[in-house]
Amino acid sequence: MDTSSPSPPPCAINVLVVIFSLREDTLRVLLSANGNDWQLPGQPLAEAELLEACALRAFQQQVDSPEVYLEQLYTYGAINAPGRQAVSVVYFALLPADSRIETAGGLHWFRIDELPPLRDNHAEIVAYALRRLRYKLEYSAVGFELLPEEFTLTELQHTYEVILGEKLDKRNFRRRILEAGIIEETNRRRMRGEGRPARLYRYRPDAVAEVKARRLFP
Amino acid sequence: MDTSSPSPPPCAINVLVVIFSLREDTLRVLLSANGNDWQLPGQPLAEAELLEACALRAFQQQVDSPEVYLEQLYTYGAINAPGRQAVSVVYFALLPADSRIETAGGLHWFRIDELPPLRDNHAEIVAYALRRLRYKLEYSAVGFELLPEEFTLTELQHTYEVILGEKLDKRNFRRRILEAGIIEETNRRRMRGEGRPARLYRYRPDAVAEVKARRLFP
DNA sequence: AGAATAGTGTCTCTCAGACATTATTTG
DNA sequence: CAAATAATGTCTGAGAGACACTATTCT
């Protein structure tokens, strides 16, 4: 079998990015205006370009931030492409909560429970990305990507609560996260002016962050 | 932003399939000969074709089987494609153990621990597919896709042991899988000629098969 | 009767989850 | 000293894992 077809049909490979961040105490997605509806930021794949590089390009076209957590989500056979090949490779990106970023014009952070009409199958894509984010939160340390480098335990717990959409017990949360050895104390504290200052913690990237899922069968 | 570029560059979208099955008490992958080395079965995406349809086509070109479990794995920016766009969308397929299938010429079932030299990045792809299969086995009911419709508990346990590469306790295995309510008894038994005949069980596709992973944090 | 395989129950220990009070800081 | 937020420990119940013997069929 020869996988390099001699004369390939007309084709479009696009890379889309679902950008999540915590803003105003809610989980939000960055969308760009497109006529009457909205769409995910995206870029056509350039010649000989790596997929992740293209995703980063699509991200940085909208957001002025040098670093970002990017992960490939899924590839959709593009709809509305009769007579040619077409796919959308989708990535999701996580942006720290306090990052004061510049966003290009025509962009808006939408609450994930108040999305506007979206073009093509982008609503389906956002829904799937959210499911994956929630799921991933349960077995990996991906939640730290939504926080600044130093954070208090209360802030961390709050992040989890917002994404999972449920309240968590403060003592159990602290016990488990400290036992997991995944964060470390700093000597700094955060003064908010009122009440006792909270100790700041830092994520330990060297910690083994994936936990084995509980097996369905032995 | 306009995602439909006016004149797209030359392009190739290929779909590859990693086909797993249990043969001769080991987990194996189906590979096709390609000159001096071997490769994953694959097909170029046809015009306006769905990705999963293309994966099924690539599968059925090699294996005469009407039904198969297919799942999208990952999309790789194609290497060796200077001056054009190219991607490989990879699926993995699970084939029941006893299926007496016809395989086209130039194909071979390789043990996953004795792979031959593979073209391009196909070795990396197989390694990743195996990791995903093992991981998925732990939180979903994907293991049943590797078994015939009716099976004994010993066969089921054996399947898990082969894929996970470890021995499991018989009593714990049975207790947990029966408590999970994911399989049901049939009235039939399997006579192997020697020893006590084993009861046959059947997978209940209506059972909720995904189990929540244990959270890393509360 | 013997060989081969199927089938079954208990105990222990770890860990998740529920729960209320004390400690530190500012105004 | 009052208000605000941070920090801390115990008990209970569920479930994972270790472990050995009895039951059924065939020759």
Coordinates of C-alpha atoms (C1' of nucleotides) in Angstrom, one line a residue:
Chain A
M1 CA 0.0 0.0 0.0
D2 CA 1.3 3.4 -0.9
T3 CA 0.2 6.1 1.6
S4 CA 1.6 9.0 -0.4
S5 CA -1.1 9.5 -3.0
P6 CA 0.4 11.0 -6.3
S7 CA -2.1 13.8 -6.7
P8 CA -3.9 14.6 -3.5
P9 CA -7.4 16.1 -3.7
P10 CA -8.0 19.7 -2.6
C11 CA -7.7 19.8 1.1
A12 CA -7.9 21.8 4.3
I13 CA -6.3 21.0 7.6
N14 CA -7.3 23.4 10.3
V15 CA -6.2 23.6 13.9
L16 CA -8.7 24.9 16.5
V17 CA -8.0 25.8 20.1
V18 CA -10.4 25.7 23.0
I19 CA -8.9 28.2 25.5
F20 CA -10.1 27.8 29.1
S21 CA -9.4 30.2 32.0
L22 CA -10.9 31.1 35.4
R23 CA -12.3 34.6 35.2
E24 CA -14.5 36.2 37.8
D25 CA -14.9 33.0 39.7
T26 CA -16.2 31.0 36.8
L27 CA -14.7 28.8 34.1
R28 CA -14.7 30.6 30.8
V29 CA -13.9 29.9 27.1
L30 CA -12.4 32.4 24.7
L31 CA -14.4 32.9 21.5
S32 CA -14.0 35.2 18.6
A33 CA -16.8 36.9 16.7
N34 CA -17.6 35.6 13.2
G35 CA -20.5 37.5 11.7
N36 CA -23.7 36.6 13.5
D37 CA -22.2 33.9 15.6
W38 CA -19.0 33.0 17.4
Q39 CA -16.2 30.5 16.8
L40 CA -13.2 28.9 18.3
P41 CA -9.8 30.5 17.5
G42 CA -8.1 28.6 14.8
Q43 CA -5.5 28.6 12.0
P44 CA -4.9 26.6 8.8
L45 CA -1.9 24.3 9.1
A46 CA 1.0 25.7 7.3
E47 CA 3.3 23.7 5.0
A48 CA 5.4 21.2 6.9
E49 CA 4.3 22.8 10.2
L50 CA 3.9 20.7 13.4
L51 CA 0.4 20.4 14.7
E52 CA 1.3 21.7 18.2
A53 CA 3.2 24.7 16.6
C54 CA 0.1 25.6 14.7
A55 CA -2.1 25.3 17.8
L56 CA 0.4 27.7 19.6
R57 CA 0.2 30.1 16.6
A58 CA -3.6 30.1 16.8
F59 CA -3.4 30.7 20.5
Q60 CA -0.9 33.5 20.3
Q61 CA -2.7 35.2 17.6
Q62 CA -5.5 35.9 20.2
V63 CA -3.6 36.0 23.4
D64 CA -0.4 37.7 24.3
S65 CA 1.1 35.1 26.5
P66 CA 4.4 33.3 25.9
E67 CA 3.6 30.1 27.7
V68 CA 0.5 28.0 27.8
Y69 CA -0.6 24.4 28.5
L70 CA -1.6 22.8 25.2
E71 CA -3.0 19.3 24.7
Q72 CA -4.5 17.7 21.7
L73 CA -8.1 16.9 22.2
Y74 CA -9.7 15.2 19.1
T75 CA -9.8 15.4 15.3
Y76 CA -13.0 16.0 13.6
G77 CA -13.7 15.2 10.0
A78 CA -14.7 18.7 8.8
I79 CA -18.2 19.2 7.9
N80 CA -19.2 21.5 5.0
A81 CA -16.4 20.2 2.8
P82 CA -18.0 18.4 -0.1
G83 CA -15.6 17.3 -2.8
R84 CA -12.5 17.7 -0.8
Q85 CA -10.6 16.4 2.2
A86 CA -10.9 18.4 5.4
V87 CA -10.2 17.9 9.1
S88 CA -10.1 20.1 12.2
V89 CA -7.5 19.1 14.7
V90 CA -8.6 20.5 18.1
Y91 CA -6.4 21.4 21.0
F92 CA -7.3 22.7 24.4
A93 CA -5.4 25.4 26.2
L94 CA -5.3 26.3 29.9
L95 CA -4.5 29.9 31.0
P96 CA -3.7 30.9 34.6
A97 CA -6.4 32.8 36.3
D98 CA -4.6 36.0 37.1
S99 CA -2.8 36.4 33.8
R100 CA -3.5 39.9 32.7
I101 CA -3.5 39.2 29.0
E102 CA -4.1 41.3 26.0
T103 CA -6.8 39.8 23.8
A104 CA -7.3 40.8 20.2
G105 CA -10.4 42.6 19.2
G106 CA -13.7 40.8 18.7
L107 CA -12.9 38.3 21.5
H108 CA -14.9 37.5 24.5
W109 CA -14.6 35.2 27.6
F110 CA -17.9 33.3 27.8
R111 CA -19.0 31.4 30.8
I112 CA -19.2 27.7 29.9
D113 CA -22.8 27.6 30.9
E114 CA -23.8 30.7 28.8
L115 CA -22.3 30.0 25.4
P116 CA -23.6 32.0 22.4
P117 CA -24.5 30.4 19.1
L118 CA -21.4 28.8 17.6
R119 CA -20.5 28.1 14.0
D120 CA -20.3 24.5 12.6
N121 CA -19.8 21.9 15.3
H122 CA -17.9 24.2 17.7
A123 CA -20.5 23.8 20.4
E124 CA -20.0 20.1 20.4
I125 CA -16.3 20.6 20.5
V126 CA -16.5 22.9 23.6
A127 CA -18.8 20.4 25.3
Y128 CA -16.3 17.6 24.7
A129 CA -13.3 19.7 25.8
L130 CA -15.1 20.5 29.1
R131 CA -15.8 16.9 29.7
R132 CA -12.2 16.1 29.1
L133 CA -11.0 18.9 31.4
R134 CA -13.2 17.7 34.2
Y135 CA -12.2 14.1 33.7
K136 CA -8.5 15.0 33.5
L137 CA -8.8 17.0 36.7
E138 CA -9.6 13.7 38.5
Y139 CA -6.5 11.8 37.7
S140 CA -3.9 14.3 36.8
A141 CA -2.4 17.6 38.0
V142 CA -3.8 19.6 35.2
G143 CA -5.6 22.0 37.6
F144 CA -2.4 23.8 38.4
E145 CA -2.3 25.1 34.8
L146 CA -5.2 27.3 35.7
L147 CA -3.5 28.9 38.7
P148 CA -0.6 31.4 39.0
E149 CA 2.7 30.0 40.1
E150 CA 2.1 30.6 43.8
F151 CA -1.3 30.1 45.3
T152 CA -3.1 29.5 48.6
L153 CA -4.8 26.2 49.5
T154 CA -8.1 28.1 49.5
E155 CA -7.5 29.3 46.0
L156 CA -6.6 25.8 44.8
Q157 CA -9.7 24.4 46.4
H158 CA -11.8 27.1 44.8
T159 CA -10.4 26.2 41.4
Y160 CA -11.4 22.6 41.8
E161 CA -14.9 23.6 43.0
V162 CA -15.5 25.9 40.1
I163 CA -14.4 23.4 37.5
L164 CA -16.1 20.4 39.0
G165 CA -19.2 22.4 39.9
E166 CA -19.4 21.0 43.4
K167 CA -18.4 22.0 47.0
L168 CA -15.5 20.2 48.6
D169 CA -14.6 19.6 52.2
K170 CA -11.8 21.8 53.4
R171 CA -10.1 19.4 55.7
N172 CA -10.3 16.4 53.5
F173 CA -9.1 18.5 50.6
R174 CA -6.0 19.7 52.4
R175 CA -5.2 16.4 53.9
R176 CA -5.3 14.6 50.6
I177 CA -3.4 17.2 48.5
L178 CA -0.7 17.5 51.1
E179 CA -0.3 13.7 51.4
A180 CA -0.1 13.5 47.7
G181 CA 3.2 15.4 47.9
I182 CA 2.4 17.3 44.8
I183 CA 2.7 20.8 46.2
E184 CA 5.3 22.4 48.5
E185 CA 5.2 25.3 50.9
T186 CA 6.9 28.5 50.2
N187 CA 7.9 31.0 53.0
R188 CA 5.7 33.6 51.6
R189 CA 2.1 34.5 52.7
R190 CA -0.6 36.3 51.0
M191 CA -2.1 39.3 52.8
R192 CA -5.6 40.1 51.7
G193 CA -6.0 42.9 54.4
E194 CA -8.6 41.0 56.3
G195 CA -8.2 37.9 58.4
R196 CA -5.3 35.7 58.9
P197 CA -2.8 35.6 56.0
A198 CA -2.7 32.3 54.0
R199 CA 0.5 30.5 53.3
L200 CA 1.5 30.3 49.6
Y201 CA 2.2 27.0 48.0
R202 CA 3.9 26.0 44.7
Y203 CA 3.3 23.1 42.4
R204 CA 6.1 20.6 42.2
P205 CA 6.4 19.8 38.5
D206 CA 8.8 17.0 39.4
A207 CA 6.1 15.2 41.4
V208 CA 4.6 12.2 39.7
A209 CA 1.2 13.7 38.9
E210 CA -0.7 11.0 37.3
V211 CA -2.4 8.6 39.6
K212 CA -3.5 5.2 38.6
A213 CA -7.2 5.0 38.1
R214 CA -9.1 2.6 40.2
R215 CA -9.6 -0.5 38.1
L216 CA -13.0 -1.5 37.2
F217 CA -11.8 -5.1 37.4
P218 CA -9.0 -6.5 39.6
Chain B
M1 CA -10.5 35.2 10.9
D2 CA -11.2 33.1 7.9
T3 CA -10.4 29.4 8.3
S4 CA -11.2 28.4 4.7
S5 CA -8.0 29.4 2.9
P6 CA -8.6 30.4 -0.7
S7 CA -6.0 28.1 -2.3
P8 CA -4.9 25.3 0.1
P9 CA -1.4 23.9 -0.3
P10 CA -0.9 20.3 -1.5
C11 CA -2.0 18.0 1.3
A12 CA -2.3 14.4 2.5
I13 CA -4.6 13.2 5.1
N14 CA -4.1 9.6 6.0
V15 CA -5.9 7.4 8.4
L16 CA -4.0 4.6 10.1
V17 CA -5.4 1.7 12.2
V18 CA -3.7 -0.2 15.0
I19 CA -5.4 -3.5 15.1
F20 CA -5.1 -5.5 18.4
S21 CA -6.2 -9.0 19.0
L22 CA -5.4 -11.9 21.4
R23 CA -3.8 -14.7 19.4
E24 CA -2.1 -17.7 20.9
D25 CA -2.3 -16.4 24.4
T26 CA -0.6 -13.1 23.6
L27 CA -1.6 -9.6 22.6
R28 CA -0.8 -9.0 19.0
V29 CA -0.8 -6.2 16.4
L30 CA -1.6 -6.7 12.7
L31 CA 1.0 -5.2 10.4
S32 CA 1.5 -5.2 6.7
A33 CA 4.7 -5.7 4.8
N34 CA 6.3 -2.7 3.1
G35 CA 9.5 -3.4 1.4
N36 CA 12.1 -4.1 4.0
D37 CA 10.0 -3.0 6.9
W38 CA 6.5 -3.1 8.2
Q39 CA 3.7 -0.6 8.6
L40 CA 0.3 0.0 10.1
P41 CA -2.7 -0.6 7.8
G42 CA -3.9 2.8 6.4
Q43 CA -5.8 4.6 3.8
P44 CA -5.8 8.1 2.4
L45 CA -9.0 10.0 3.4
A46 CA -11.4 10.2 0.4
E47 CA -13.2 13.3 -0.6
A48 CA -15.9 14.3 1.9
E49 CA -15.3 11.0 3.8
L50 CA -15.8 10.7 7.6
L51 CA -12.7 9.8 9.5
E52 CA -14.3 6.8 11.2
A53 CA -15.5 5.6 7.8
C54 CA -12.0 5.8 6.4
A55 CA -10.6 3.9 9.4
L56 CA -13.2 1.2 8.9
R57 CA -12.2 1.1 5.2
A58 CA -8.6 0.7 6.2
F59 CA -9.5 -2.1 8.6
Q60 CA -11.8 -4.0 6.2
Q61 CA -9.2 -3.8 3.5
Q62 CA -7.1 -6.1 5.6
V63 CA -9.6 -8.1 7.6
D64 CA -12.8 -9.7 6.5
S65 CA -15.0 -8.8 9.5
P66 CA -18.2 -6.7 9.4
E67 CA -18.0 -5.4 12.9
V68 CA -15.2 -4.0 15.0
Y69 CA -14.5 -1.7 17.9
L70 CA -12.9 1.5 16.6
E71 CA -11.7 4.4 18.6
Q72 CA -9.7 7.5 17.6
L73 CA -6.3 7.6 19.2
Y74 CA -4.3 10.6 18.2
T75 CA -3.4 12.7 15.2
Y76 CA 0.2 13.1 14.2
G77 CA 1.6 15.8 12.0
A78 CA 3.1 13.7 9.3
I79 CA 6.8 13.6 9.1
N80 CA 8.5 13.4 5.7
A81 CA 6.2 16.0 4.2
P82 CA 8.3 19.0 3.4
G83 CA 6.5 21.7 1.4
R84 CA 3.0 20.5 2.1
Q85 CA 0.4 19.8 4.8
A86 CA 0.1 16.3 6.0
V87 CA -1.4 14.5 9.0
S88 CA -2.0 10.9 10.1
V89 CA -5.2 10.3 12.1
V90 CA -4.7 7.1 14.0
Y91 CA -7.5 4.8 15.2
F92 CA -7.2 1.7 17.2
A93 CA -9.3 -1.4 16.6
L94 CA -10.0 -4.4 18.9
L95 CA -10.8 -7.8 17.3
P96 CA -12.3 -10.7 19.3
A97 CA -9.9 -13.4 20.1
D98 CA -11.6 -16.4 18.4
S99 CA -12.6 -14.6 15.2
R100 CA -11.5 -16.7 12.3
I101 CA -10.7 -13.9 10.0
E102 CA -9.3 -13.8 6.6
T103 CA -6.4 -11.5 6.4
A104 CA -5.0 -10.2 3.1
G105 CA -1.6 -11.3 1.9
G106 CA 1.6 -9.7 3.3
L107 CA 0.0 -9.4 6.8
H108 CA 1.3 -10.8 10.0
W109 CA 0.1 -10.7 13.7
F110 CA 3.1 -9.6 15.7
R111 CA 3.5 -10.0 19.4
I112 CA 3.5 -6.5 21.0
D113 CA 6.8 -7.4 22.6
E114 CA 8.4 -8.6 19.4
L115 CA 7.8 -5.9 16.8
P116 CA 9.8 -5.7 13.6
P117 CA 11.3 -2.5 12.2
L118 CA 8.5 -0.2 11.4
R119 CA 8.3 2.7 8.9
D120 CA 8.1 6.3 9.9
N121 CA 6.9 6.8 13.4
H122 CA 4.7 3.7 13.5
A123 CA 6.6 2.2 16.4
E124 CA 5.9 5.2 18.5
I125 CA 2.2 5.0 17.5
V126 CA 1.9 1.3 18.5
A127 CA 3.6 2.0 21.8
Y128 CA 1.1 4.8 22.5
A129 CA -1.8 2.7 21.4
L130 CA -0.7 0.0 23.8
R131 CA -0.5 2.4 26.7
R132 CA -3.9 3.7 26.0
L133 CA -5.4 0.2 25.7
R134 CA -3.9 -0.8 29.1
Y135 CA -5.1 2.4 30.7
K136 CA -8.5 2.2 29.2
L137 CA -8.9 -1.3 30.5
E138 CA -8.7 0.0 34.0
Y139 CA -11.6 2.3 33.9
S140 CA -13.8 1.1 31.1
A141 CA -15.3 -2.2 29.8
V142 CA -13.2 -2.1 26.6
G143 CA -11.7 -5.6 27.4
F144 CA -14.9 -7.3 26.3
E145 CA -14.2 -6.2 22.7
L146 CA -11.3 -8.7 22.7
L147 CA -13.6 -11.6 23.6
P148 CA -16.2 -13.5 21.8
E149 CA -19.8 -12.9 22.7
E150 CA -19.9 -15.6 25.3
F151 CA -16.9 -16.4 27.5
T152 CA -16.0 -18.0 30.8
L153 CA -14.7 -16.1 33.8
T154 CA -11.4 -17.8 33.4
E155 CA -11.1 -16.6 29.8
L156 CA -12.0 -13.1 30.9
Q157 CA -9.4 -13.1 33.6
H158 CA -6.9 -14.5 31.2
T159 CA -7.6 -11.6 28.8
Y160 CA -6.9 -9.1 31.5
E161 CA -3.8 -10.8 32.6
V162 CA -2.4 -10.9 29.1
I163 CA -3.0 -7.3 28.4
L164 CA -2.0 -6.0 31.8
G165 CA 1.0 -8.3 31.9
E166 CA 0.4 -9.4 35.5
K167 CA -1.3 -12.2 37.3
L168 CA -4.6 -11.5 39.1
D169 CA -6.3 -13.3 42.0
K170 CA -9.1 -15.5 40.9
R171 CA -11.4 -15.0 43.9
N172 CA -11.0 -11.2 44.0
F173 CA -11.4 -11.0 40.2
R174 CA -14.7 -12.9 40.3
R175 CA -16.1 -11.1 43.3
R176 CA -15.4 -7.7 41.8
I177 CA -16.6 -8.3 38.3
L178 CA -19.8 -10.0 39.5
E179 CA -20.5 -7.2 41.9
A180 CA -20.0 -4.7 39.2
G181 CA -23.0 -6.1 37.5
I182 CA -21.4 -5.8 34.1
I183 CA -21.8 -9.3 32.9
E184 CA -24.6 -11.8 33.2
E185 CA -24.8 -15.6 33.3
T186 CA -26.1 -17.6 30.4
N187 CA -27.5 -21.2 30.8
R188 CA -24.8 -22.6 28.7
R189 CA -21.5 -24.2 29.7
R190 CA -18.3 -24.7 27.9
M191 CA -17.0 -28.3 27.8
R192 CA -13.3 -28.5 27.2
G193 CA -13.3 -32.3 27.6
E194 CA -11.2 -32.2 30.7
G195 CA -12.3 -31.0 34.1
R196 CA -15.4 -29.4 35.3
P197 CA -17.3 -27.4 32.6
A198 CA -17.3 -23.6 33.1
R199 CA -20.4 -21.5 33.0
L200 CA -20.5 -19.0 30.1
Y201 CA -21.2 -15.4 30.7
R202 CA -22.2 -12.5 28.4
Y203 CA -21.3 -8.8 28.6
R204 CA -24.2 -6.5 29.3
P205 CA -23.8 -3.6 26.9
D206 CA -26.6 -1.7 28.8
A207 CA -24.5 -1.7 32.0
V208 CA -22.8 1.5 32.8
A209 CA -19.3 0.6 32.0
E210 CA -17.2 3.6 32.9
V211 CA -16.2 3.9 36.4
K212 CA -15.2 7.2 37.9
A213 CA -11.5 7.4 38.4
R214 CA -10.3 7.9 41.9
R215 CA -9.6 11.6 42.2
L216 CA -6.2 12.8 42.9
F217 CA -7.7 15.5 44.9
P218 CA -11.1 15.4 46.8
Chain C
dA1 C1' -10.0 -43.2 41.8
dG2 C1' -7.3 -39.7 39.8
dA3 C1' -6.6 -35.7 37.0
dA4 C1' -8.1 -31.4 35.6
dT5 C1' -10.5 -27.3 35.9
dA6 C1' -14.4 -24.5 38.1
dG7 C1' -16.1 -22.3 41.9
dT8 C1' -16.4 -20.3 46.6
dG9 C1' -15.7 -16.9 51.8
dT10 C1' -13.2 -14.4 55.5
dC11 C1' -10.2 -11.3 57.5
dT12 C1' -7.3 -7.3 57.7
dC13 C1' -5.9 -2.9 56.5
dT14 C1' -6.1 1.3 54.0
dC15 C1' -8.4 5.2 52.6
dA16 C1' -12.5 8.2 51.5
dG17 C1' -15.9 11.0 53.7
dA18 C1' -18.4 13.3 57.5
dC19 C1' -17.7 16.6 61.0
dA20 C1' -16.3 21.6 64.6
dT21 C1' -13.0 24.1 66.9
dT22 C1' -8.7 26.8 67.5
dA23 C1' -5.2 30.2 65.5
dT24 C1' -3.7 34.4 63.4
dT25 C1' -4.2 38.7 61.6
dT26 C1' -6.4 43.6 60.8
dG27 C1' -9.1 47.7 62.1
Chain D
dC1 C1' -11.9 42.8 71.1
dA2 C1' -14.6 41.9 67.1
dA3 C1' -14.5 40.4 62.5
dA4 C1' -12.4 37.8 59.0
dT5 C1' -10.0 34.1 57.1
dA6 C1' -6.5 30.1 57.9
dA7 C1' -5.4 25.9 59.8
dT8 C1' -6.0 21.5 62.1
dG9 C1' -7.6 15.8 63.9
dT10 C1' -10.8 11.9 64.7
dC11 C1' -14.0 8.4 63.8
dT12 C1' -16.5 5.3 60.8
dG13 C1' -17.7 2.5 56.9
dA14 C1' -16.5 0.6 52.3
dG15 C1' -13.7 -1.7 49.6
dA16 C1' -9.0 -3.7 47.9
dG17 C1' -6.0 -7.4 48.6
dA18 C1' -4.1 -11.7 50.7
dC19 C1' -5.2 -16.3 51.2
dA20 C1' -6.8 -22.4 50.6
dC21 C1' -10.2 -25.6 50.1
dT22 C1' -14.4 -27.9 47.9
dA23 C1' -17.1 -29.2 43.6
dT24 C1' -17.8 -31.2 39.1
dT25 C1' -16.7 -33.5 35.2
dC26 C1' -14.0 -36.9 32.2
dT27 C1' -11.1 -41.0 31.5

